[in-house]
Short mmCIF file of C-alpha atoms in Angstrom, two decimals:
data_model
loop_
_atom_site.label_atom_id
_atom_site.label_comp_id
_atom_site.label_asym_id
_atom_site.label_seq_id
_atom_site.Cartn_x
_atom_site.Cartn_y
_atom_site.Cartn_z
CA UNK A 1 6.24 -29.29 22.24
CA UNK A 2 3.14 -27.42 23.43
CA UNK A 3 1.66 -24.52 21.52
CA UNK A 4 2.98 -21.87 23.90
CA UNK A 5 6.57 -22.98 23.32
CA UNK A 6 5.92 -23.18 19.58
CA UNK A 7 4.60 -19.61 19.66
CA UNK A 8 7.71 -18.33 21.44
CA UNK A 9 10.10 -20.22 19.14
CA UNK A 10 8.42 -19.05 15.94
CA UNK A 11 8.37 -15.43 17.15
CA UNK A 12 12.07 -15.69 17.94
CA UNK A 13 12.84 -17.23 14.55
CA UNK A 14 10.81 -14.52 12.82
CA UNK A 15 13.00 -11.85 14.43
CA UNK A 16 16.16 -13.76 13.51
CA UNK A 17 14.97 -14.19 9.90
CA UNK A 18 14.58 -10.43 9.59
CA UNK A 19 18.04 -9.77 11.02
CA UNK A 20 19.64 -12.39 8.76
CA UNK A 21 17.87 -11.17 5.63
CA UNK A 22 20.21 -10.03 2.82
CA UNK A 23 18.36 -6.73 2.91
CA UNK A 24 19.00 -6.09 6.62
CA UNK A 25 22.12 -4.00 6.27
CA UNK A 26 20.76 -1.85 3.46
CA UNK A 27 17.45 -1.32 5.28
CA UNK A 28 18.84 0.18 8.51
CA UNK A 29 17.92 3.69 7.39
CA UNK A 30 14.47 2.45 6.41
CA UNK A 31 14.02 0.92 9.87
CA UNK A 32 15.02 4.21 11.48
CA UNK A 33 12.59 6.10 9.25
CA UNK A 34 9.88 3.53 10.03
CA UNK A 35 10.39 4.05 13.77
CA UNK A 36 10.29 7.79 13.19
CA UNK A 37 7.05 7.41 11.22
CA UNK A 38 5.55 5.24 13.98
CA UNK A 39 6.52 7.93 16.51
CA UNK A 40 4.79 10.58 14.41
CA UNK A 41 1.69 8.40 14.20
CA UNK A 42 1.66 8.00 17.97
CA UNK A 43 1.99 11.75 18.51
CA UNK A 44 -0.76 12.38 15.96
CA UNK A 45 -3.07 9.83 17.60
CA UNK A 46 -2.45 11.33 21.04
CA UNK A 47 -3.39 14.75 19.69
CA UNK A 48 -6.57 13.45 18.01
CA UNK A 49 -7.59 11.42 21.06
CA UNK A 50 -7.05 14.34 23.43
CA UNK A 51 -8.89 16.80 21.18
CA UNK A 52 -11.86 14.46 20.75
CA UNK A 53 -12.00 13.71 24.47
CA UNK A 54 -12.34 17.40 25.31
CA UNK A 55 -15.31 17.69 22.95
CA UNK A 56 -16.84 14.44 24.21
CA UNK A 57 -16.51 15.51 27.84
CA UNK A 58 -18.22 18.81 27.14
CA UNK A 59 -21.12 17.20 25.25
CA UNK A 60 -21.26 14.06 27.43
CA UNK A 61 -20.92 11.83 24.33
CA UNK A 62 -18.29 9.68 26.03
CA UNK A 63 -18.07 6.95 23.37
CA UNK A 64 -17.63 9.32 20.41
CA UNK A 65 -14.27 7.70 19.53
CA UNK A 66 -15.99 4.31 19.27
CA UNK A 67 -18.76 5.74 17.08
CA UNK A 68 -16.04 6.72 14.60
CA UNK A 69 -14.58 3.20 14.53
CA UNK A 70 -15.36 2.72 10.79
CA UNK A 71 -12.96 5.59 10.06
CA UNK A 72 -10.19 4.31 12.37
CA UNK A 73 -10.54 0.75 11.10
CA UNK A 74 -10.42 1.89 7.45
CA UNK A 75 -7.14 3.72 8.16
CA UNK A 76 -5.84 0.65 10.00
CA UNK A 77 -6.78 -1.59 7.04
CA UNK A 78 -4.92 0.65 4.59
CA UNK A 79 -1.78 0.65 6.72
CA UNK A 80 -1.80 -3.14 6.97
CA UNK A 81 -1.50 -3.36 3.18
CA UNK A 82 2.07 -2.13 3.63
CA UNK A 83 3.18 -3.98 6.76
CA UNK A 84 1.23 -7.19 7.35
CA UNK A 85 2.06 -10.46 5.60
CA UNK A 86 -0.27 -13.35 4.93
CA UNK A 87 0.42 -16.67 6.76
CA UNK A 88 1.40 -18.52 3.55
CA UNK A 89 4.60 -16.46 3.38
CA UNK A 90 5.63 -17.42 6.90
CA UNK A 91 4.44 -21.04 6.98
CA UNK A 92 6.30 -22.23 3.89
CA UNK A 93 9.77 -22.69 5.50
CA UNK A 94 8.29 -24.94 8.23
CA UNK A 95 6.56 -27.51 6.03
CA UNK A 96 9.63 -29.76 5.99
CA UNK A 97 9.99 -29.57 9.77
CA UNK A 98 8.45 -32.15 12.14
CA UNK A 99 5.78 -29.65 13.20
CA UNK A 100 2.00 -30.03 12.89
CA UNK A 101 0.76 -27.92 9.97
CA UNK A 102 -2.39 -26.70 11.74
CA UNK A 103 -0.50 -25.67 14.87
CA UNK A 104 1.99 -23.65 12.82
CA UNK A 105 -0.81 -21.80 11.01
CA UNK A 106 -2.61 -21.11 14.30
CA UNK A 107 0.61 -19.83 15.80
CA UNK A 108 1.13 -17.32 13.01
CA UNK A 109 -2.48 -16.16 13.34
CA UNK A 110 -1.88 -15.56 17.04
CA UNK A 111 1.27 -13.65 16.15
CA UNK A 112 -0.85 -11.27 14.06
CA UNK A 113 -2.84 -10.49 17.21
CA UNK A 114 0.32 -9.89 19.23
CA UNK A 115 2.03 -7.74 16.59
CA UNK A 116 3.23 -4.39 17.87
CA UNK A 117 1.38 -2.58 15.08
CA UNK A 118 -1.97 -3.36 16.77
CA UNK A 119 -0.94 -1.66 20.00
CA UNK A 120 -0.08 1.67 18.37
CA UNK A 121 -3.80 2.41 18.37
CA UNK A 122 -3.70 2.60 22.17
CA UNK A 123 -2.12 6.02 21.56
CA UNK A 124 -5.59 7.10 20.37
CA UNK A 125 -7.73 5.33 22.97
CA UNK A 126 -5.65 5.78 26.14
CA UNK A 127 -5.41 9.64 26.11
CA UNK A 128 -9.08 9.78 25.18
CA UNK A 129 -10.01 7.50 28.08
CA UNK A 130 -7.79 9.28 30.61
CA UNK A 131 -9.27 12.69 29.79
CA UNK A 132 -12.76 11.18 30.02
CA UNK A 133 -11.91 9.90 33.48
CA UNK A 134 -10.87 13.35 34.65
CA UNK A 135 -13.91 14.84 32.91
CA UNK A 136 -16.43 12.91 34.98
CA UNK A 137 -16.90 9.64 33.11
CA UNK A 138 -17.20 6.47 35.18
CA UNK A 139 -14.39 3.95 35.44
CA UNK A 140 -16.49 1.39 33.58
CA UNK A 141 -16.97 3.79 30.65
CA UNK A 142 -13.23 4.48 30.51
CA UNK A 143 -12.50 0.74 30.55
CA UNK A 144 -15.15 0.12 27.89
CA UNK A 145 -13.52 2.62 25.52
CA UNK A 146 -10.05 1.10 25.88
CA UNK A 147 -11.11 -2.55 25.64
CA UNK A 148 -13.56 -2.13 22.77
CA UNK A 149 -11.14 0.02 20.75
CA UNK A 150 -8.35 -2.54 21.14
CA UNK A 151 -10.58 -5.57 20.51
CA UNK A 152 -12.02 -4.04 17.33
CA UNK A 153 -8.47 -3.33 16.10
CA UNK A 154 -7.55 -6.98 16.67
CA UNK A 155 -10.71 -8.07 14.86
CA UNK A 156 -9.73 -5.78 11.99
CA UNK A 157 -6.40 -7.60 11.68
CA UNK A 158 -8.27 -10.86 11.09
CA UNK A 159 -10.65 -9.21 8.63
CA UNK A 160 -7.64 -7.86 6.71
CA UNK A 161 -6.09 -11.33 6.41
CA UNK A 162 -9.37 -12.75 5.13
CA UNK A 163 -9.80 -10.02 2.50
CA UNK A 164 -6.15 -10.20 1.43
CA UNK A 165 -6.34 -13.98 1.04
CA UNK A 166 -9.58 -13.84 -0.96
CA UNK A 167 -8.40 -10.91 -3.09
CA UNK A 168 -5.48 -13.00 -4.34
CA UNK A 169 -8.09 -15.17 -6.05
CA UNK A 170 -10.36 -12.43 -7.34
CA UNK A 171 -9.84 -8.67 -7.34
CA UNK A 172 -13.60 -8.25 -6.82
CA UNK A 173 -13.12 -9.12 -3.14
CA UNK A 174 -11.66 -5.62 -2.65
CA UNK A 175 -15.27 -4.43 -2.88
CA UNK A 176 -15.92 -6.06 0.52
CA UNK A 177 -13.82 -3.63 2.65
CA UNK A 178 -15.17 -0.68 0.61
CA UNK A 179 -18.72 -1.76 1.51
CA UNK A 180 -17.90 -2.55 5.16
CA UNK A 181 -16.07 0.70 5.90
CA UNK A 182 -18.16 2.89 3.60
CA UNK A 183 -21.64 1.71 4.63
CA UNK A 184 -21.89 3.93 7.77
CA UNK A 185 -21.19 7.04 5.66
CA UNK A 186 -23.60 6.38 2.78
CA UNK A 187 -26.39 8.45 4.33
CA UNK A 188 -24.17 11.54 4.81
CA UNK A 189 -24.34 12.91 1.23
CA UNK A 190 -27.99 11.79 0.89
CA UNK A 191 -29.52 13.34 3.99
CA UNK A 192 -27.66 14.89 6.93
CA UNK A 193 -30.63 14.30 9.27
CA UNK A 194 -30.51 10.58 8.54
CA UNK A 195 -26.78 10.59 9.22
CA UNK A 196 -27.23 12.42 12.55
CA UNK A 197 -29.93 9.95 13.60
CA UNK A 198 -27.66 7.07 12.60
CA UNK A 199 -24.77 8.52 14.64
CA UNK A 200 -27.06 8.87 17.67
CA UNK A 201 -27.99 5.18 17.37
CA UNK A 202 -24.31 4.19 17.11
CA UNK A 203 -23.44 6.33 20.14
CA UNK A 204 -26.23 4.72 22.18
CA UNK A 205 -25.06 1.22 21.17
CA UNK A 206 -21.34 1.83 21.82
CA UNK A 207 -22.08 3.22 25.29
CA UNK A 208 -23.44 -0.12 26.51
CA UNK A 209 -21.73 -3.34 27.53
CA UNK A 210 -23.57 -5.06 24.68
CA UNK A 211 -21.00 -3.44 22.40
CA UNK A 212 -18.20 -5.04 24.43
CA UNK A 213 -19.88 -8.45 24.06
CA UNK A 214 -20.39 -7.75 20.34
CA UNK A 215 -16.68 -6.88 19.96
CA UNK A 216 -15.54 -10.07 21.69
CA UNK A 217 -17.92 -12.25 19.66
CA UNK A 218 -16.83 -10.50 16.43
CA UNK A 219 -13.13 -11.07 17.21
CA UNK A 220 -13.70 -14.73 18.05
CA UNK A 221 -15.88 -15.28 14.97
CA UNK A 222 -13.42 -13.61 12.59
CA UNK A 223 -10.49 -15.49 14.13
CA UNK A 224 -12.09 -18.91 13.69
CA UNK A 225 -13.40 -18.07 10.21
CA UNK A 226 -9.95 -16.82 9.25
CA UNK A 227 -8.40 -19.92 10.80
CA UNK A 228 -10.59 -22.14 8.61
CA UNK A 229 -9.75 -20.11 5.51
CA UNK A 230 -6.01 -20.18 6.15
CA UNK A 231 -6.03 -23.96 6.74
CA UNK A 232 -7.62 -24.32 3.33
CA UNK A 233 -5.91 -21.63 1.28
CA UNK A 234 -2.39 -21.71 2.74
CA UNK A 235 -1.99 -25.34 1.75
CA UNK A 236 -3.52 -24.57 -1.63
CA UNK A 237 -1.15 -21.62 -2.11
CA UNK A 238 1.97 -23.51 -1.13
CA UNK A 239 1.21 -26.84 -2.74
CA UNK A 240 0.01 -25.14 -5.92
CA UNK A 241 -3.36 -26.87 -5.83
CA UNK A 242 -5.21 -24.06 -7.53
CA UNK A 243 -7.16 -24.86 -10.65
CA UNK A 244 -5.11 -24.51 -13.77
CA UNK A 245 -5.86 -21.48 -15.85
CA UNK A 246 -7.44 -22.07 -19.22
CA UNK A 247 -4.99 -22.59 -22.06
CA UNK A 248 -4.31 -19.42 -23.98
CA UNK A 249 -5.96 -19.58 -27.38
CA UNK A 250 -4.29 -16.44 -28.65
CA UNK A 251 -0.82 -15.05 -28.04
CA UNK A 252 -0.50 -11.31 -28.55
CA UNK A 253 2.55 -10.39 -30.60
CA UNK A 254 2.23 -6.58 -30.38
CA UNK A 255 3.70 -6.31 -33.88
CA UNK A 256 2.99 -2.57 -34.03
CA UNK A 257 5.91 -2.08 -31.59
CA UNK A 258 8.46 -3.73 -33.87
CA UNK A 259 9.12 -0.44 -35.67
CA UNK A 260 10.82 0.86 -32.51
CA UNK A 261 13.63 -1.71 -32.67
CA UNK A 262 15.10 -3.02 -29.42
CA UNK A 263 13.14 -0.49 -27.35
CA UNK A 264 9.97 -1.86 -28.96
CA UNK A 265 10.94 -5.39 -27.93
CA UNK A 266 11.25 -4.25 -24.32
CA UNK A 267 7.90 -2.49 -24.59
CA UNK A 268 6.49 -5.89 -25.58
CA UNK A 269 8.18 -7.39 -22.52
CA UNK A 270 6.62 -4.73 -20.30
CA UNK A 271 3.14 -5.45 -21.63
CA UNK A 272 3.54 -9.23 -21.47
CA UNK A 273 4.85 -8.99 -17.91
CA UNK A 274 1.64 -7.26 -16.87
CA UNK A 275 -0.73 -9.66 -18.61
CA UNK A 276 1.13 -12.90 -17.81
CA UNK A 277 2.62 -12.39 -14.33
CA UNK A 278 0.17 -12.43 -11.45
CA UNK A 279 2.15 -10.30 -8.99
CA UNK A 280 2.76 -7.50 -11.50
CA UNK A 281 -0.78 -7.65 -12.85
CA UNK A 282 -2.22 -7.38 -9.36
CA UNK A 283 -0.17 -4.27 -8.59
CA UNK A 284 -1.35 -2.63 -11.83
CA UNK A 285 -5.00 -3.46 -11.17
CA UNK A 286 -4.86 -2.16 -7.59
CA UNK A 287 -3.23 1.12 -8.64
CA UNK A 288 -5.65 1.81 -11.48
CA UNK A 289 -8.65 0.84 -9.33
CA UNK A 290 -7.57 3.26 -6.61
CA UNK A 291 -7.14 6.03 -9.21
CA UNK A 292 -10.68 5.41 -10.51
CA UNK A 293 -12.18 5.47 -7.00
CA UNK A 294 -10.37 8.66 -6.01
CA UNK A 295 -11.25 10.49 -9.21
CA UNK A 296 -14.92 9.61 -8.70
CA UNK A 297 -14.76 10.93 -5.12
CA UNK A 298 -13.16 14.17 -6.26
CA UNK A 299 -15.53 14.67 -9.21
CA UNK A 300 -18.85 13.93 -7.52
CA UNK A 301 -18.35 14.82 -3.83
CA UNK A 302 -17.06 17.81 -1.89
CA UNK A 303 -14.98 15.75 0.53
CA UNK A 304 -11.62 17.07 -0.81
CA UNK A 305 -12.51 20.59 -1.95
CA UNK A 306 -9.69 22.33 -0.07
CA UNK A 307 -7.12 24.10 -2.27
CA UNK A 308 -4.08 22.17 -1.05
CA UNK A 309 -6.00 18.88 -1.00
CA UNK A 310 -6.99 19.35 -4.64
CA UNK A 311 -3.35 20.05 -5.51
CA UNK A 312 -2.24 16.96 -3.64
CA UNK A 313 -4.79 14.65 -5.28
CA UNK A 314 -4.27 16.08 -8.75
CA UNK A 315 -0.58 15.26 -8.53
CA UNK A 316 -1.25 11.95 -6.77
CA UNK A 317 -3.57 10.74 -9.56
CA UNK A 318 -0.72 11.07 -12.04
CA UNK A 319 2.00 9.84 -9.71
CA UNK A 320 0.31 6.89 -7.99
CA UNK A 321 1.01 4.27 -10.64
CA UNK A 322 4.64 5.29 -11.04
CA UNK A 323 5.19 5.43 -7.28
CA UNK A 324 3.84 1.89 -6.85
CA UNK A 325 5.83 0.34 -9.73
CA UNK A 326 8.96 2.40 -10.37
CA UNK A 327 10.01 2.41 -6.72
CA UNK A 328 10.75 -1.31 -7.31
CA UNK A 329 12.17 -0.78 -10.79
CA UNK A 330 14.50 -3.61 -11.95
CA UNK A 331 13.28 -5.82 -9.08
CA UNK A 332 11.09 -8.03 -11.35
CA UNK A 333 13.93 -8.11 -13.90
CA UNK A 334 16.13 -9.48 -11.13
CA UNK A 335 14.68 -12.90 -11.99
CA UNK A 336 16.50 -12.82 -15.35
CA UNK A 337 19.02 -10.00 -14.87
CA UNK A 338 21.93 -12.16 -16.09
CA UNK A 339 20.35 -12.41 -19.55
CA UNK A 340 19.91 -8.64 -19.72
CA UNK A 341 23.59 -8.12 -18.90
CA UNK A 342 24.85 -10.22 -21.82
CA UNK A 343 24.43 -7.65 -24.62
CA UNK A 344 25.68 -4.07 -24.71
CA UNK A 345 23.11 -1.40 -23.76
CA UNK A 346 20.25 -3.88 -23.25
CA UNK A 347 19.60 -2.14 -19.95
CA UNK A 348 19.47 1.31 -21.57
CA UNK A 349 16.84 0.13 -24.06
CA UNK A 350 14.89 -1.42 -21.20
CA UNK A 351 14.97 1.86 -19.23
CA UNK A 352 13.74 3.78 -22.28
CA UNK A 353 10.92 1.28 -22.79
CA UNK A 354 9.87 1.59 -19.14
CA UNK A 355 9.91 5.37 -19.39
CA UNK A 356 7.79 5.48 -22.56
CA UNK A 357 5.35 2.96 -21.12
CA UNK A 358 4.85 4.91 -17.89
CA UNK A 359 4.42 8.18 -19.79
CA UNK A 360 1.71 6.49 -21.87
CA UNK A 361 0.00 5.28 -18.68
CA UNK A 362 -0.39 8.94 -17.60
CA UNK A 363 -3.08 9.27 -20.28
CA UNK A 364 -5.38 7.05 -18.17
CA UNK A 365 -5.69 9.42 -15.16
CA UNK A 366 -5.77 12.35 -17.61
CA UNK A 367 -8.93 10.94 -19.20
CA UNK A 368 -10.43 10.01 -15.83
CA UNK A 369 -9.99 13.58 -14.61
CA UNK A 370 -12.14 15.10 -17.38
CA UNK A 371 -15.31 15.07 -15.18
CA UNK A 372 -13.41 16.86 -12.41
CA UNK A 373 -12.19 19.46 -14.92
CA UNK A 374 -15.75 19.98 -16.19
CA UNK A 375 -16.99 20.26 -12.58
CA UNK A 376 -14.42 22.99 -11.95
CA UNK A 377 -12.43 21.06 -9.34
CA UNK A 378 -9.24 21.19 -11.44
CA UNK A 379 -8.20 23.81 -13.96
CA UNK A 380 -6.84 22.63 -17.31
CA UNK A 381 -3.53 24.43 -16.66
CA UNK A 382 -3.22 22.68 -13.28
CA UNK A 383 -3.78 19.24 -14.86
CA UNK A 384 -1.27 19.89 -17.65
CA UNK A 385 1.31 21.13 -15.12
CA UNK A 386 1.05 17.98 -12.99
CA UNK A 387 1.00 15.75 -16.08
CA UNK A 388 4.33 17.21 -17.25
CA UNK A 389 5.73 17.25 -13.72
CA UNK A 390 4.96 13.52 -13.38
CA UNK A 391 6.46 12.60 -16.76
CA UNK A 392 9.50 14.75 -15.96
CA UNK A 393 10.61 15.43 -12.40
CA UNK A 394 8.69 12.57 -10.75
CA UNK A 395 9.93 9.90 -13.16
CA UNK A 396 13.45 11.34 -13.07
CA UNK A 397 13.42 10.89 -9.28
CA UNK A 398 11.88 7.41 -9.27
CA UNK A 399 14.12 6.06 -12.05
CA UNK A 400 17.13 6.71 -9.79
CA UNK A 401 16.09 3.55 -7.93
CA UNK A 402 17.29 1.52 -10.94
CA UNK A 403 20.81 2.22 -9.69
CA UNK A 404 20.23 1.12 -6.10
CA UNK A 405 17.58 -1.64 -6.24
CA UNK A 406 19.15 -5.08 -5.92
CA UNK A 407 16.38 -7.25 -4.49
CA UNK A 408 14.48 -9.62 -6.75
CA UNK A 409 10.71 -9.75 -6.29
CA UNK A 410 8.66 -12.77 -7.46
CA UNK A 411 6.69 -12.56 -10.69
CA UNK A 412 3.85 -14.95 -9.93
CA UNK A 413 3.47 -15.23 -6.17
CA UNK A 414 0.02 -13.92 -5.32
CA UNK A 415 0.95 -13.44 -1.68
CA UNK A 416 2.76 -10.71 0.17
CA UNK A 417 6.44 -10.62 -0.70
CA UNK A 418 9.02 -12.42 1.37
CA UNK A 419 10.78 -9.76 3.47
CA UNK A 420 11.37 -7.32 0.61
CA UNK A 421 12.38 -4.65 3.08
CA UNK A 422 12.86 -1.25 1.48
CA UNK A 423 16.35 0.18 1.69
CA UNK A 424 16.96 3.65 3.08
CA UNK A 425 17.67 5.30 -0.28
CA UNK A 426 14.42 3.87 -1.64
CA UNK A 427 12.45 5.33 1.26
CA UNK A 428 14.06 8.77 0.90
CA UNK A 429 13.52 8.88 -2.88
CA UNK A 430 9.89 7.84 -2.44
CA UNK A 431 9.29 10.65 0.07
CA UNK A 432 11.04 13.19 -2.16
CA UNK A 433 9.03 12.08 -5.20
CA UNK A 434 5.77 12.34 -3.28
CA UNK A 435 6.21 15.69 -1.56
CA UNK A 436 8.78 17.78 -3.49
CA UNK A 437 6.32 18.86 -6.25
CA UNK A 438 3.79 19.92 -3.61
CA UNK A 439 6.45 21.93 -1.80
CA UNK A 440 7.40 23.59 -5.10
CA UNK A 441 3.82 24.57 -5.94
CA UNK A 442 3.32 25.96 -2.42
CA UNK A 443 6.47 28.08 -2.72
CA UNK A 444 5.56 29.29 -6.21
CA UNK A 445 2.03 30.23 -5.11
CA UNK A 446 3.47 32.22 -2.19
CA UNK A 447 5.94 34.02 -4.47
CA UNK A 448 3.69 34.43 -7.52
CA UNK A 449 0.06 34.01 -8.48
CA UNK A 450 -1.47 30.57 -9.08
CA UNK A 451 -1.30 30.75 -12.89
CA UNK A 452 2.41 31.64 -12.82
CA UNK A 453 3.05 28.80 -10.38
CA UNK A 454 1.46 26.19 -12.65
CA UNK A 455 3.26 27.56 -15.72
CA UNK A 456 6.58 27.30 -13.85
CA UNK A 457 5.79 23.71 -12.81
CA UNK A 458 4.85 22.83 -16.39
CA UNK A 459 8.14 24.28 -17.70
CA UNK A 460 10.17 22.34 -15.09
CA UNK A 461 8.34 19.12 -15.96
CA UNK A 462 8.75 19.71 -19.69
CA UNK A 463 12.52 20.25 -19.33
CA UNK A 464 12.92 16.96 -17.46
CA UNK A 465 10.70 15.20 -20.01
CA UNK A 466 12.60 16.48 -23.05
CA UNK A 467 15.99 15.65 -21.50
CA UNK A 468 15.03 12.07 -20.61
CA UNK A 469 17.63 10.54 -23.04
CA UNK A 470 20.38 12.34 -21.12
CA UNK A 471 19.39 11.35 -17.60
CA UNK A 472 18.42 7.80 -18.61
CA UNK A 473 21.93 7.30 -20.06
CA UNK A 474 23.41 8.72 -16.85
CA UNK A 475 21.38 6.20 -14.84
CA UNK A 476 22.53 3.42 -17.17
CA UNK A 477 26.21 4.33 -16.67
CA UNK A 478 25.84 4.39 -12.89
CA UNK A 479 24.07 1.02 -13.00
CA UNK A 480 26.95 -0.47 -14.97
CA UNK A 481 29.45 0.84 -12.41
CA UNK A 482 27.54 -1.09 -9.72
CA UNK A 483 26.53 -4.12 -11.79
CA UNK A 484 28.49 -6.73 -9.82
CA UNK A 485 27.20 -5.48 -6.48
CA UNK A 486 23.64 -5.41 -7.83
CA UNK A 487 23.98 -8.85 -9.45
CA UNK A 488 25.08 -10.30 -6.11
CA UNK A 489 22.04 -8.78 -4.43
CA UNK A 490 19.61 -10.05 -7.08
CA UNK A 491 21.07 -13.56 -6.85
CA UNK A 492 20.94 -13.59 -3.03
CA UNK A 493 17.30 -12.50 -2.86
CA UNK A 494 15.82 -14.91 -5.42
#
């Protein structure tokens, strides 16, 4: 079998694996919403590309869209964190087949280049190039914009795989994309004249065919470097050849939680899950790191000084950790859900422990936001309102997923999950949790003054917080009414 046939067969089997996944039926709504989101992205890119092309045509800076590639590639990198899997996930089922290991890995790397996600960016470059053509730019310039934009996007897909693979071994590797995408903007807050001179140099470089050659060489270099890395690390990941971690010399007992009875025992479980399970620990580290970075940007720069943007980020700081963990609530417990079902109201105590733990976590962003409060970016009333709204309405919304989640996620796999497709209810609840508080504050500010709006939000959040025993018990009862359906789903997705 030649490599072309292998490529076609593996692409076909990948599509069949998705359709035959236990989550396929429950994720139809999510697929529809994903297509809708992709359509919105395309429309948004067309608008941006057209708007930029009009300005570029007027100023004769034809390659302006290429000069802003660090921004587009940073957005592309962030989106790939949600959609793109590492090769180790896809290669594993084929190790027992009579197929050459290296050819299979190469095939999956080629599939990352052919993925439809890469081609969405043509919605930005094509309208831009077409308007340039009608605005007087040469055909070669138009072709240069399209080819270089697409090639750099493909190169970015290989860079993402490299960073994601290395970051599974050390979280410090996440510094690499921050440096790569942030380096072109360092001179902006220091000296605007330096930044303008730097942009002129980038525009001059991107308007030549040397940039096309550079793009091709960069893509080829990243592909072969990534190929070498995947040959080494995929086998290591699958065959478990990593170095053994040092033996633990001390086992934390968290005895101070014993006074809380069974809820305290589940608080211990929550803490031990974070410190002992790689997948959960990685999610916690990534969330808290992102909160730290964003709070520093807000506190010490003016990049997000708009009124609505400050409201959005203030709420997002408090809600980010819960949105990244509670949206998959009960999914880690799916690994041992049968044990939890053996005793009466074990699940209720677990839900209470999760709630108290996530409320305690809100103290972290609260402390990190002190510099922003001192700098006058956030008012104290605004911070308190969003703190209570997160502990109340946000967590009330996200905890509803305990009723509907029925897919087990691995505890210790340091690679992207295996087709844990979100179901439609999960997607809807996540959107409601993210945007409903912002809609409420906008409505309240229109109807009343800002102080009254934040007081009203604080009261709403406080009511949900104080009534948490009531709605947690309601969630518990609804879970028990669906326990056999959920158990079947957890068993099927292990």
